[in-house]
Amino acid sequence: MSDIKTFEDKFDHKPNKIYEKDDDDDLPPKSPLHLHAVPQIDNSASGCLAGLGKIALSVGTIALCLLYICKPDTFSGLAYRVTHMFSAPSRARTVARKAPSPATQAAAAVAAHAPAPKKAAPAAPAKPAVRSVLALRGAGSLPDFATAAKLNPDLYDYADALHRLRFETLDEHHNLVRRMIASWTRESAPEKIEALTGIPYKTFFNRVSARVLSQTVLPKAGLTPTAGDAMIAQDPVQIMATVYPYMKVAIANKTTARGVLGSVEPVSSFLLHVCRDDTECLGSWDLLIDMLGLGKYASLLEKYPETIYADGKRP
């Protein structure tokens, strides 16, 4: 075991020993590798710069330490700026990626401020249309107009049409009343209507016509309807004075005698109905007819008003 040498045995620790060149060099003396020495890098300049860098780093470190000790607020602000400077690009890229488009922002703003949709209120039940009515008494076995209208809605249509009449369209009054009575009684022949009502047809017709006029056209002249037999609160002379200008205007645009008399007859028959046998009232009626320029038709209006509407006959 003594012949085995360790690493320490092979290494000579004599400091003053001069080692000779090893003759066992692998390369021959005249090898080209010996003729060209390996160039050495000059580290003088880089070493100088490295030294200056170390000095600058030391000085900067000392300055930062002094700044941290003497002015901690300034040091904190500087550190925040440096940190923000290096992190800003990445944060800007993140914001750029996540920033919504202007259209999206506008839609979001509208959605944010839009009121919450309200629940639709349940639709209110439709109210039935208010229909015109007429206060007309029945006769015999014929019920009153309101009762008959509940079973025969066509009567409401006649009431509506009569309420729409004016002095200028009074020439339609007679025929509307005649058709309404036929619908009310469900009869068209006068004798059958007489059997149902128990009174002469002409009497029943005149009564119904006068009552309808007091509730439809005469109030448009400012007259006051009543439920009594007079039908209008004003006396007959006041009624004549009130309706005269309306009747004068109404007949001015009529081009035939039948048209003129048809516009006058409903009011004339109403006045005759309320005057009855009162001589003074009848005298006022004569004066009204004369003032309208229809004196020659006075007898026809008083005794045979229905013939004004007879087909094929001119008054």
C-alpha atoms as a PDB file:
ATOM      1  CA  MET A   1       0.000   0.000   0.000  1.00  0.00           C
ATOM      2  CA  SER A   2       2.970   2.331   0.454  1.00  0.00           C
ATOM      3  CA  ASP A   3       3.630   2.326  -3.266  1.00  0.00           C
ATOM      4  CA  ILE A   4       0.277   4.009  -4.050  1.00  0.00           C
ATOM      5  CA  LYS A   5       0.683   7.769  -4.182  1.00  0.00           C
ATOM      6  CA  THR A   6      -2.107  10.130  -3.422  1.00  0.00           C
ATOM      7  CA  PHE A   7      -2.826  13.484  -5.062  1.00  0.00           C
ATOM      8  CA  GLU A   8      -0.999  15.241  -2.268  1.00  0.00           C
ATOM      9  CA  ASP A   9       2.103  12.967  -2.754  1.00  0.00           C
ATOM     10  CA  LYS A  10       2.387  13.832  -6.393  1.00  0.00           C
ATOM     11  CA  PHE A  11       2.052  17.524  -5.716  1.00  0.00           C
ATOM     12  CA  ASP A  12       5.383  18.946  -4.512  1.00  0.00           C
ATOM     13  CA  HIS A  13       4.833  21.592  -1.879  1.00  0.00           C
ATOM     14  CA  LYS A  14       8.365  22.973  -2.065  1.00  0.00           C
ATOM     15  CA  PRO A  15       7.949  26.639  -2.819  1.00  0.00           C
ATOM     16  CA  ASN A  16      11.488  27.338  -4.048  1.00  0.00           C
ATOM     17  CA  LYS A  17      11.758  24.508  -6.448  1.00  0.00           C
ATOM     18  CA  ILE A  18      12.276  25.463 -10.073  1.00  0.00           C
ATOM     19  CA  TYR A  19      10.317  23.343 -12.430  1.00  0.00           C
ATOM     20  CA  GLU A  20      11.953  22.546 -15.712  1.00  0.00           C
ATOM     21  CA  LYS A  21      10.159  22.443 -18.961  1.00  0.00           C
ATOM     22  CA  ASP A  22       8.566  19.170 -19.599  1.00  0.00           C
ATOM     23  CA  ASP A  23      10.343  17.416 -22.404  1.00  0.00           C
ATOM     24  CA  ASP A  24       7.407  15.243 -23.073  1.00  0.00           C
ATOM     25  CA  ASP A  25       5.638  18.003 -25.080  1.00  0.00           C
ATOM     26  CA  ASP A  26       3.360  16.436 -27.624  1.00  0.00           C
ATOM     27  CA  LEU A  27       3.985  19.073 -30.257  1.00  0.00           C
ATOM     28  CA  PRO A  28       7.285  19.149 -32.171  1.00  0.00           C
ATOM     29  CA  PRO A  29       9.515  22.210 -31.718  1.00  0.00           C
ATOM     30  CA  LYS A  30       8.834  23.547 -35.185  1.00  0.00           C
ATOM     31  CA  SER A  31       5.013  23.034 -35.075  1.00  0.00           C
ATOM     32  CA  PRO A  32       3.045  25.897 -36.637  1.00  0.00           C
ATOM     33  CA  LEU A  33       1.091  26.266 -33.458  1.00  0.00           C
ATOM     34  CA  HIS A  34       4.285  27.416 -31.783  1.00  0.00           C
ATOM     35  CA  LEU A  35       5.048  29.956 -34.471  1.00  0.00           C
ATOM     36  CA  HIS A  36       1.715  31.844 -33.957  1.00  0.00           C
ATOM     37  CA  ALA A  37       1.103  32.857 -30.389  1.00  0.00           C
ATOM     38  CA  VAL A  38      -2.518  33.155 -29.263  1.00  0.00           C
ATOM     39  CA  PRO A  39      -3.412  36.872 -29.066  1.00  0.00           C
ATOM     40  CA  GLN A  40      -4.314  38.139 -25.627  1.00  0.00           C
ATOM     41  CA  ILE A  41      -7.363  40.394 -25.064  1.00  0.00           C
ATOM     42  CA  ASP A  42      -6.473  43.753 -23.685  1.00  0.00           C
ATOM     43  CA  ASN A  43      -8.715  44.210 -20.670  1.00  0.00           C
ATOM     44  CA  SER A  44      -7.308  47.541 -19.655  1.00  0.00           C
ATOM     45  CA  ALA A  45     -10.145  49.674 -21.146  1.00  0.00           C
ATOM     46  CA  SER A  46     -12.934  47.394 -20.031  1.00  0.00           C
ATOM     47  CA  GLY A  47     -11.407  47.167 -16.646  1.00  0.00           C
ATOM     48  CA  CYS A  48     -11.366  50.943 -16.382  1.00  0.00           C
ATOM     49  CA  LEU A  49     -15.047  51.188 -17.399  1.00  0.00           C
ATOM     50  CA  ALA A  50     -15.936  48.439 -14.987  1.00  0.00           C
ATOM     51  CA  GLY A  51     -14.214  50.347 -12.220  1.00  0.00           C
ATOM     52  CA  LEU A  52     -16.041  53.537 -13.065  1.00  0.00           C
ATOM     53  CA  GLY A  53     -19.339  51.625 -13.150  1.00  0.00           C
ATOM     54  CA  LYS A  54     -18.654  50.207  -9.718  1.00  0.00           C
ATOM     55  CA  ILE A  55     -17.845  53.669  -8.408  1.00  0.00           C
ATOM     56  CA  ALA A  56     -21.025  55.123  -9.958  1.00  0.00           C
ATOM     57  CA  LEU A  57     -23.088  52.304  -8.528  1.00  0.00           C
ATOM     58  CA  SER A  58     -21.596  52.870  -5.108  1.00  0.00           C
ATOM     59  CA  VAL A  59     -22.182  56.617  -5.301  1.00  0.00           C
ATOM     60  CA  GLY A  60     -25.793  56.053  -6.474  1.00  0.00           C
ATOM     61  CA  THR A  61     -26.435  53.572  -3.713  1.00  0.00           C
ATOM     62  CA  ILE A  62     -25.029  56.016  -1.136  1.00  0.00           C
ATOM     63  CA  ALA A  63     -27.165  58.828  -2.604  1.00  0.00           C
ATOM     64  CA  LEU A  64     -30.296  56.708  -2.460  1.00  0.00           C
ATOM     65  CA  CYS A  65     -29.544  55.769   1.113  1.00  0.00           C
ATOM     66  CA  LEU A  66     -29.054  59.416   2.060  1.00  0.00           C
ATOM     67  CA  LEU A  67     -32.269  60.333   0.198  1.00  0.00           C
ATOM     68  CA  TYR A  68     -34.188  57.576   1.990  1.00  0.00           C
ATOM     69  CA  ILE A  69     -32.837  58.725   5.358  1.00  0.00           C
ATOM     70  CA  CYS A  70     -33.101  62.483   4.890  1.00  0.00           C
ATOM     71  CA  LYS A  71     -36.176  62.792   2.632  1.00  0.00           C
ATOM     72  CA  PRO A  72     -38.315  59.664   2.811  1.00  0.00           C
ATOM     73  CA  ASP A  73     -41.262  61.349   1.046  1.00  0.00           C
ATOM     74  CA  THR A  74     -39.137  62.260  -1.958  1.00  0.00           C
ATOM     75  CA  PHE A  75     -37.690  58.748  -2.018  1.00  0.00           C
ATOM     76  CA  SER A  76     -41.198  57.244  -1.944  1.00  0.00           C
ATOM     77  CA  GLY A  77     -42.351  59.492  -4.807  1.00  0.00           C
ATOM     78  CA  LEU A  78     -39.304  58.607  -6.882  1.00  0.00           C
ATOM     79  CA  ALA A  79     -39.801  54.912  -6.235  1.00  0.00           C
ATOM     80  CA  TYR A  80     -43.483  55.199  -7.253  1.00  0.00           C
ATOM     81  CA  ARG A  81     -42.562  56.968 -10.532  1.00  0.00           C
ATOM     82  CA  VAL A  82     -39.973  54.373 -11.397  1.00  0.00           C
ATOM     83  CA  THR A  83     -42.357  51.540 -10.633  1.00  0.00           C
ATOM     84  CA  HIS A  84     -45.185  53.237 -12.553  1.00  0.00           C
ATOM     85  CA  MET A  85     -42.854  53.892 -15.529  1.00  0.00           C
ATOM     86  CA  PHE A  86     -41.965  50.222 -15.889  1.00  0.00           C
ATOM     87  CA  SER A  87     -45.475  48.930 -15.263  1.00  0.00           C
ATOM     88  CA  ALA A  88     -47.396  51.525 -17.368  1.00  0.00           C
ATOM     89  CA  PRO A  89     -46.884  49.854 -20.785  1.00  0.00           C
ATOM     90  CA  SER A  90     -48.235  46.529 -19.639  1.00  0.00           C
ATOM     91  CA  ARG A  91     -51.145  48.236 -17.873  1.00  0.00           C
ATOM     92  CA  ALA A  92     -51.880  50.336 -20.961  1.00  0.00           C
ATOM     93  CA  ARG A  93     -51.927  47.200 -23.084  1.00  0.00           C
ATOM     94  CA  THR A  94     -54.306  45.577 -20.632  1.00  0.00           C
ATOM     95  CA  VAL A  95     -56.629  48.598 -20.721  1.00  0.00           C
ATOM     96  CA  ALA A  96     -56.430  48.712 -24.503  1.00  0.00           C
ATOM     97  CA  ARG A  97     -57.447  45.090 -24.702  1.00  0.00           C
ATOM     98  CA  LYS A  98     -60.326  45.435 -22.256  1.00  0.00           C
ATOM     99  CA  ALA A  99     -61.625  48.911 -23.138  1.00  0.00           C
ATOM    100  CA  PRO A 100     -65.094  48.604 -24.727  1.00  0.00           C
ATOM    101  CA  SER A 101     -65.887  50.292 -28.005  1.00  0.00           C
ATOM    102  CA  PRO A 102     -67.718  53.670 -27.976  1.00  0.00           C
ATOM    103  CA  ALA A 103     -70.875  51.963 -29.260  1.00  0.00           C
ATOM    104  CA  THR A 104     -70.721  49.444 -26.434  1.00  0.00           C
ATOM    105  CA  GLN A 105     -70.151  52.235 -23.908  1.00  0.00           C
ATOM    106  CA  ALA A 106     -73.120  54.193 -25.292  1.00  0.00           C
ATOM    107  CA  ALA A 107     -75.352  51.134 -25.195  1.00  0.00           C
ATOM    108  CA  ALA A 108     -74.243  50.411 -21.635  1.00  0.00           C
ATOM    109  CA  ALA A 109     -74.953  54.021 -20.612  1.00  0.00           C
ATOM    110  CA  VAL A 110     -78.422  53.913 -22.151  1.00  0.00           C
ATOM    111  CA  ALA A 111     -79.138  50.588 -20.513  1.00  0.00           C
ATOM    112  CA  ALA A 112     -77.922  51.890 -17.161  1.00  0.00           C
ATOM    113  CA  HIS A 113     -80.142  54.979 -17.273  1.00  0.00           C
ATOM    114  CA  ALA A 114     -83.141  53.355 -18.931  1.00  0.00           C
ATOM    115  CA  PRO A 115     -86.053  52.937 -16.518  1.00  0.00           C
ATOM    116  CA  ALA A 116     -87.070  49.450 -15.688  1.00  0.00           C
ATOM    117  CA  PRO A 117     -89.905  48.285 -17.937  1.00  0.00           C
ATOM    118  CA  LYS A 118     -93.250  48.705 -16.287  1.00  0.00           C
ATOM    119  CA  LYS A 119     -95.706  45.908 -16.219  1.00  0.00           C
ATOM    120  CA  ALA A 120     -98.549  46.520 -18.588  1.00  0.00           C
ATOM    121  CA  ALA A 121    -101.655  47.478 -16.698  1.00  0.00           C
ATOM    122  CA  PRO A 122    -104.586  45.198 -17.306  1.00  0.00           C
ATOM    123  CA  ALA A 123    -106.818  46.573 -19.992  1.00  0.00           C
ATOM    124  CA  ALA A 124    -109.866  48.292 -18.572  1.00  0.00           C
ATOM    125  CA  PRO A 125    -113.105  46.726 -19.688  1.00  0.00           C
ATOM    126  CA  ALA A 126    -114.605  48.626 -22.570  1.00  0.00           C
ATOM    127  CA  LYS A 127    -117.465  50.818 -21.480  1.00  0.00           C
ATOM    128  CA  PRO A 128    -120.626  50.442 -23.495  1.00  0.00           C
ATOM    129  CA  ALA A 129    -121.329  53.373 -25.755  1.00  0.00           C
ATOM    130  CA  VAL A 130    -123.835  55.844 -24.358  1.00  0.00           C
ATOM    131  CA  ARG A 131    -126.880  55.751 -26.600  1.00  0.00           C
ATOM    132  CA  SER A 132    -129.424  58.476 -27.053  1.00  0.00           C
ATOM    133  CA  VAL A 133    -132.784  57.944 -25.435  1.00  0.00           C
ATOM    134  CA  LEU A 134    -136.141  59.619 -25.755  1.00  0.00           C
ATOM    135  CA  ALA A 135    -138.694  60.022 -22.979  1.00  0.00           C
ATOM    136  CA  LEU A 136    -141.794  58.814 -24.825  1.00  0.00           C
ATOM    137  CA  ARG A 137    -144.851  57.308 -23.165  1.00  0.00           C
ATOM    138  CA  GLY A 138    -146.468  54.210 -24.530  1.00  0.00           C
ATOM    139  CA  ALA A 139    -150.150  53.788 -25.269  1.00  0.00           C
ATOM    140  CA  GLY A 140    -152.567  50.873 -25.011  1.00  0.00           C
ATOM    141  CA  SER A 141    -150.445  47.691 -25.017  1.00  0.00           C
ATOM    142  CA  LEU A 142    -147.415  49.503 -26.442  1.00  0.00           C
ATOM    143  CA  PRO A 143    -144.656  49.871 -23.817  1.00  0.00           C
ATOM    144  CA  ASP A 144    -142.780  53.141 -23.356  1.00  0.00           C
ATOM    145  CA  PHE A 145    -139.858  53.876 -25.643  1.00  0.00           C
ATOM    146  CA  ALA A 146    -137.078  53.081 -23.111  1.00  0.00           C
ATOM    147  CA  THR A 147    -138.545  49.666 -22.307  1.00  0.00           C
ATOM    148  CA  ALA A 148    -139.051  48.813 -25.972  1.00  0.00           C
ATOM    149  CA  ALA A 149    -135.482  49.905 -26.810  1.00  0.00           C
ATOM    150  CA  LYS A 150    -134.041  47.294 -24.429  1.00  0.00           C
ATOM    151  CA  LEU A 151    -135.680  44.607 -26.564  1.00  0.00           C
ATOM    152  CA  ASN A 152    -135.212  46.405 -29.877  1.00  0.00           C
ATOM    153  CA  PRO A 153    -131.790  48.163 -30.144  1.00  0.00           C
ATOM    154  CA  ASP A 154    -132.757  49.641 -33.515  1.00  0.00           C
ATOM    155  CA  LEU A 155    -134.739  52.247 -31.600  1.00  0.00           C
ATOM    156  CA  TYR A 156    -131.451  53.686 -30.276  1.00  0.00           C
ATOM    157  CA  ASP A 157    -130.357  54.329 -33.853  1.00  0.00           C
ATOM    158  CA  TYR A 158    -133.496  56.342 -34.517  1.00  0.00           C
ATOM    159  CA  ALA A 159    -132.982  58.304 -31.318  1.00  0.00           C
ATOM    160  CA  ASP A 160    -129.385  59.079 -32.346  1.00  0.00           C
ATOM    161  CA  ALA A 161    -130.484  60.272 -35.785  1.00  0.00           C
ATOM    162  CA  LEU A 162    -133.192  62.509 -34.335  1.00  0.00           C
ATOM    163  CA  HIS A 163    -130.749  64.066 -31.849  1.00  0.00           C
ATOM    164  CA  ARG A 164    -128.416  64.962 -34.723  1.00  0.00           C
ATOM    165  CA  LEU A 165    -131.069  67.022 -36.540  1.00  0.00           C
ATOM    166  CA  ARG A 166    -130.842  70.820 -36.711  1.00  0.00           C
ATOM    167  CA  PHE A 167    -133.237  73.494 -37.976  1.00  0.00           C
ATOM    168  CA  GLU A 168    -131.516  73.248 -41.372  1.00  0.00           C
ATOM    169  CA  THR A 169    -132.289  69.516 -41.591  1.00  0.00           C
ATOM    170  CA  LEU A 170    -135.769  69.490 -40.035  1.00  0.00           C
ATOM    171  CA  ASP A 171    -137.238  68.325 -43.341  1.00  0.00           C
ATOM    172  CA  GLU A 172    -135.958  64.838 -42.338  1.00  0.00           C
ATOM    173  CA  HIS A 173    -137.845  64.855 -39.036  1.00  0.00           C
ATOM    174  CA  HIS A 174    -141.251  63.611 -40.251  1.00  0.00           C
ATOM    175  CA  ASN A 175    -139.961  60.500 -42.056  1.00  0.00           C
ATOM    176  CA  LEU A 176    -137.618  59.584 -39.201  1.00  0.00           C
ATOM    177  CA  VAL A 177    -140.474  59.707 -36.689  1.00  0.00           C
ATOM    178  CA  ARG A 178    -142.718  57.658 -38.982  1.00  0.00           C
ATOM    179  CA  ARG A 179    -140.085  54.903 -39.354  1.00  0.00           C
ATOM    180  CA  MET A 180    -139.305  55.002 -35.624  1.00  0.00           C
ATOM    181  CA  ILE A 181    -142.982  54.418 -34.770  1.00  0.00           C
ATOM    182  CA  ALA A 182    -143.085  51.469 -37.163  1.00  0.00           C
ATOM    183  CA  SER A 183    -140.008  49.965 -35.439  1.00  0.00           C
ATOM    184  CA  TRP A 184    -141.406  50.730 -31.990  1.00  0.00           C
ATOM    185  CA  THR A 185    -144.791  49.120 -32.662  1.00  0.00           C
ATOM    186  CA  ARG A 186    -143.347  46.507 -35.071  1.00  0.00           C
ATOM    187  CA  GLU A 187    -146.220  47.469 -37.381  1.00  0.00           C
ATOM    188  CA  SER A 188    -146.312  49.596 -40.534  1.00  0.00           C
ATOM    189  CA  ALA A 189    -150.023  49.836 -41.275  1.00  0.00           C
ATOM    190  CA  PRO A 190    -151.724  52.776 -39.482  1.00  0.00           C
ATOM    191  CA  GLU A 191    -154.822  50.673 -38.611  1.00  0.00           C
ATOM    192  CA  LYS A 192    -152.709  48.025 -36.869  1.00  0.00           C
ATOM    193  CA  ILE A 193    -150.880  50.721 -34.925  1.00  0.00           C
ATOM    194  CA  GLU A 194    -154.265  52.150 -33.903  1.00  0.00           C
ATOM    195  CA  ALA A 195    -155.357  48.719 -32.644  1.00  0.00           C
ATOM    196  CA  LEU A 196    -152.144  48.460 -30.609  1.00  0.00           C
ATOM    197  CA  THR A 197    -152.219  51.971 -29.117  1.00  0.00           C
ATOM    198  CA  GLY A 198    -155.974  52.369 -28.777  1.00  0.00           C
ATOM    199  CA  ILE A 199    -155.925  55.892 -30.300  1.00  0.00           C
ATOM    200  CA  PRO A 200    -156.065  57.308 -33.872  1.00  0.00           C
ATOM    201  CA  TYR A 201    -152.780  57.030 -35.683  1.00  0.00           C
ATOM    202  CA  LYS A 202    -152.664  60.780 -36.494  1.00  0.00           C
ATOM    203  CA  THR A 203    -153.175  61.662 -32.828  1.00  0.00           C
ATOM    204  CA  PHE A 204    -150.458  59.256 -31.729  1.00  0.00           C
ATOM    205  CA  PHE A 205    -148.092  60.466 -34.450  1.00  0.00           C
ATOM    206  CA  ASN A 206    -148.574  64.179 -33.595  1.00  0.00           C
ATOM    207  CA  ARG A 207    -148.026  63.503 -29.900  1.00  0.00           C
ATOM    208  CA  VAL A 208    -144.817  61.530 -30.523  1.00  0.00           C
ATOM    209  CA  SER A 209    -143.521  64.065 -33.085  1.00  0.00           C
ATOM    210  CA  ALA A 210    -144.072  67.032 -30.744  1.00  0.00           C
ATOM    211  CA  ARG A 211    -142.437  65.254 -27.789  1.00  0.00           C
ATOM    212  CA  VAL A 212    -139.405  64.256 -29.901  1.00  0.00           C
ATOM    213  CA  LEU A 213    -138.974  67.829 -31.212  1.00  0.00           C
ATOM    214  CA  SER A 214    -139.029  69.241 -27.675  1.00  0.00           C
ATOM    215  CA  GLN A 215    -136.138  66.946 -26.704  1.00  0.00           C
ATOM    216  CA  THR A 216    -133.938  67.235 -29.826  1.00  0.00           C
ATOM    217  CA  VAL A 217    -134.040  70.398 -31.975  1.00  0.00           C
ATOM    218  CA  LEU A 218    -135.877  73.025 -29.929  1.00  0.00           C
ATOM    219  CA  PRO A 219    -133.311  72.949 -27.064  1.00  0.00           C
ATOM    220  CA  LYS A 220    -130.653  73.901 -29.671  1.00  0.00           C
ATOM    221  CA  ALA A 221    -132.413  77.294 -29.904  1.00  0.00           C
ATOM    222  CA  GLY A 222    -132.068  77.759 -26.147  1.00  0.00           C
ATOM    223  CA  LEU A 223    -135.539  76.537 -25.162  1.00  0.00           C
ATOM    224  CA  THR A 224    -136.003  74.429 -22.023  1.00  0.00           C
ATOM    225  CA  PRO A 225    -137.645  70.997 -22.314  1.00  0.00           C
ATOM    226  CA  THR A 226    -139.904  69.763 -19.503  1.00  0.00           C
ATOM    227  CA  ALA A 227    -141.625  66.518 -18.650  1.00  0.00           C
ATOM    228  CA  GLY A 228    -145.066  68.114 -18.485  1.00  0.00           C
ATOM    229  CA  ASP A 229    -147.711  68.344 -21.174  1.00  0.00           C
ATOM    230  CA  ALA A 230    -146.377  71.764 -22.257  1.00  0.00           C
ATOM    231  CA  MET A 231    -143.083  70.023 -23.177  1.00  0.00           C
ATOM    232  CA  ILE A 232    -141.242  73.406 -23.239  1.00  0.00           C
ATOM    233  CA  ALA A 233    -140.956  75.637 -20.195  1.00  0.00           C
ATOM    234  CA  GLN A 234    -141.481  78.874 -22.186  1.00  0.00           C
ATOM    235  CA  ASP A 235    -144.997  79.888 -23.277  1.00  0.00           C
ATOM    236  CA  PRO A 236    -146.012  79.505 -26.957  1.00  0.00           C
ATOM    237  CA  VAL A 237    -145.480  83.185 -27.856  1.00  0.00           C
ATOM    238  CA  GLN A 238    -141.942  83.081 -26.443  1.00  0.00           C
ATOM    239  CA  ILE A 239    -141.306  79.867 -28.346  1.00  0.00           C
ATOM    240  CA  MET A 240    -142.393  81.502 -31.627  1.00  0.00           C
ATOM    241  CA  ALA A 241    -140.223  84.562 -31.026  1.00  0.00           C
ATOM    242  CA  THR A 242    -137.241  82.343 -30.258  1.00  0.00           C
ATOM    243  CA  VAL A 243    -137.494  79.950 -33.208  1.00  0.00           C
ATOM    244  CA  TYR A 244    -138.416  82.508 -35.885  1.00  0.00           C
ATOM    245  CA  PRO A 245    -134.816  83.573 -36.779  1.00  0.00           C
ATOM    246  CA  TYR A 246    -133.696  79.925 -36.872  1.00  0.00           C
ATOM    247  CA  MET A 247    -136.553  78.970 -39.183  1.00  0.00           C
ATOM    248  CA  LYS A 248    -135.924  81.983 -41.429  1.00  0.00           C
ATOM    249  CA  VAL A 249    -132.302  80.926 -41.933  1.00  0.00           C
ATOM    250  CA  ALA A 250    -133.247  77.256 -42.388  1.00  0.00           C
ATOM    251  CA  ILE A 251    -135.680  77.875 -45.287  1.00  0.00           C
ATOM    252  CA  ALA A 252    -133.448  80.416 -47.014  1.00  0.00           C
ATOM    253  CA  ASN A 253    -131.374  77.694 -48.672  1.00  0.00           C
ATOM    254  CA  LYS A 254    -134.262  75.445 -49.694  1.00  0.00           C
ATOM    255  CA  THR A 255    -134.960  75.420 -53.416  1.00  0.00           C
ATOM    256  CA  THR A 256    -138.406  73.790 -53.498  1.00  0.00           C
ATOM    257  CA  ALA A 257    -141.734  74.456 -51.791  1.00  0.00           C
ATOM    258  CA  ARG A 258    -141.708  70.908 -50.420  1.00  0.00           C
ATOM    259  CA  GLY A 259    -138.267  71.517 -48.909  1.00  0.00           C
ATOM    260  CA  VAL A 260    -139.399  74.787 -47.337  1.00  0.00           C
ATOM    261  CA  LEU A 261    -142.615  73.367 -45.904  1.00  0.00           C
ATOM    262  CA  GLY A 262    -140.833  70.230 -44.723  1.00  0.00           C
ATOM    263  CA  SER A 263    -138.486  72.447 -42.636  1.00  0.00           C
ATOM    264  CA  VAL A 264    -141.389  74.454 -41.199  1.00  0.00           C
ATOM    265  CA  GLU A 265    -143.989  71.716 -40.615  1.00  0.00           C
ATOM    266  CA  PRO A 266    -142.444  70.053 -37.500  1.00  0.00           C
ATOM    267  CA  VAL A 267    -142.274  73.358 -35.588  1.00  0.00           C
ATOM    268  CA  SER A 268    -145.672  74.450 -36.924  1.00  0.00           C
ATOM    269  CA  SER A 269    -147.331  71.202 -35.834  1.00  0.00           C
ATOM    270  CA  PHE A 270    -145.646  71.456 -32.424  1.00  0.00           C
ATOM    271  CA  LEU A 271    -147.065  74.976 -31.910  1.00  0.00           C
ATOM    272  CA  LEU A 272    -150.525  73.892 -33.010  1.00  0.00           C
ATOM    273  CA  HIS A 273    -150.298  70.976 -30.576  1.00  0.00           C
ATOM    274  CA  VAL A 274    -149.473  73.203 -27.601  1.00  0.00           C
ATOM    275  CA  CYS A 275    -151.885  75.998 -28.621  1.00  0.00           C
ATOM    276  CA  ARG A 276    -154.833  73.597 -28.940  1.00  0.00           C
ATOM    277  CA  ASP A 277    -157.929  75.813 -29.048  1.00  0.00           C
ATOM    278  CA  ASP A 278    -156.328  78.935 -27.560  1.00  0.00           C
ATOM    279  CA  THR A 279    -157.385  81.729 -29.959  1.00  0.00           C
ATOM    280  CA  GLU A 280    -154.607  84.124 -28.954  1.00  0.00           C
ATOM    281  CA  CYS A 281    -151.990  81.404 -29.393  1.00  0.00           C
ATOM    282  CA  LEU A 282    -153.391  80.457 -32.810  1.00  0.00           C
ATOM    283  CA  GLY A 283    -153.316  84.143 -33.830  1.00  0.00           C
ATOM    284  CA  SER A 284    -149.596  84.232 -32.978  1.00  0.00           C
ATOM    285  CA  TRP A 285    -149.106  81.109 -35.061  1.00  0.00           C
ATOM    286  CA  ASP A 286    -150.790  82.798 -38.087  1.00  0.00           C
ATOM    287  CA  LEU A 287    -148.455  85.775 -37.655  1.00  0.00           C
ATOM    288  CA  LEU A 288    -145.384  83.492 -37.595  1.00  0.00           C
ATOM    289  CA  ILE A 289    -146.410  81.730 -40.815  1.00  0.00           C
ATOM    290  CA  ASP A 290    -147.009  85.073 -42.542  1.00  0.00           C
ATOM    291  CA  MET A 291    -143.613  86.431 -41.421  1.00  0.00           C
ATOM    292  CA  LEU A 292    -141.973  83.348 -42.956  1.00  0.00           C
ATOM    293  CA  GLY A 293    -143.712  84.171 -46.253  1.00  0.00           C
ATOM    294  CA  LEU A 294    -145.856  81.028 -46.208  1.00  0.00           C
ATOM    295  CA  GLY A 295    -149.339  82.538 -45.636  1.00  0.00           C
ATOM    296  CA  LYS A 296    -150.793  80.752 -48.669  1.00  0.00           C
ATOM    297  CA  TYR A 297    -149.804  77.391 -47.156  1.00  0.00           C
ATOM    298  CA  ALA A 298    -151.322  78.111 -43.708  1.00  0.00           C
ATOM    299  CA  SER A 299    -154.406  75.910 -44.273  1.00  0.00           C
ATOM    300  CA  LEU A 300    -152.275  73.041 -45.541  1.00  0.00           C
ATOM    301  CA  LEU A 301    -149.931  73.250 -42.544  1.00  0.00           C
ATOM    302  CA  GLU A 302    -152.838  73.399 -40.105  1.00  0.00           C
ATOM    303  CA  LYS A 303    -155.140  70.687 -41.475  1.00  0.00           C
ATOM    304  CA  TYR A 304    -153.151  68.392 -43.788  1.00  0.00           C
ATOM    305  CA  PRO A 305    -149.480  68.514 -42.827  1.00  0.00           C
ATOM    306  CA  GLU A 306    -148.933  64.848 -43.767  1.00  0.00           C
ATOM    307  CA  THR A 307    -149.650  65.623 -47.432  1.00  0.00           C
ATOM    308  CA  ILE A 308    -146.440  67.639 -47.613  1.00  0.00           C
ATOM    309  CA  TYR A 309    -144.585  64.345 -47.587  1.00  0.00           C
ATOM    310  CA  ALA A 310    -146.948  62.371 -49.823  1.00  0.00           C
ATOM    311  CA  ASP A 311    -145.072  60.808 -52.752  1.00  0.00           C
ATOM    312  CA  GLY A 312    -145.854  62.361 -56.121  1.00  0.00           C
ATOM    313  CA  LYS A 313    -147.821  65.270 -54.699  1.00  0.00           C
ATOM    314  CA  ARG A 314    -146.590  68.796 -54.565  1.00  0.00           C
ATOM    315  CA  PRO A 315    -148.223  71.110 -52.033  1.00  0.00           C
END
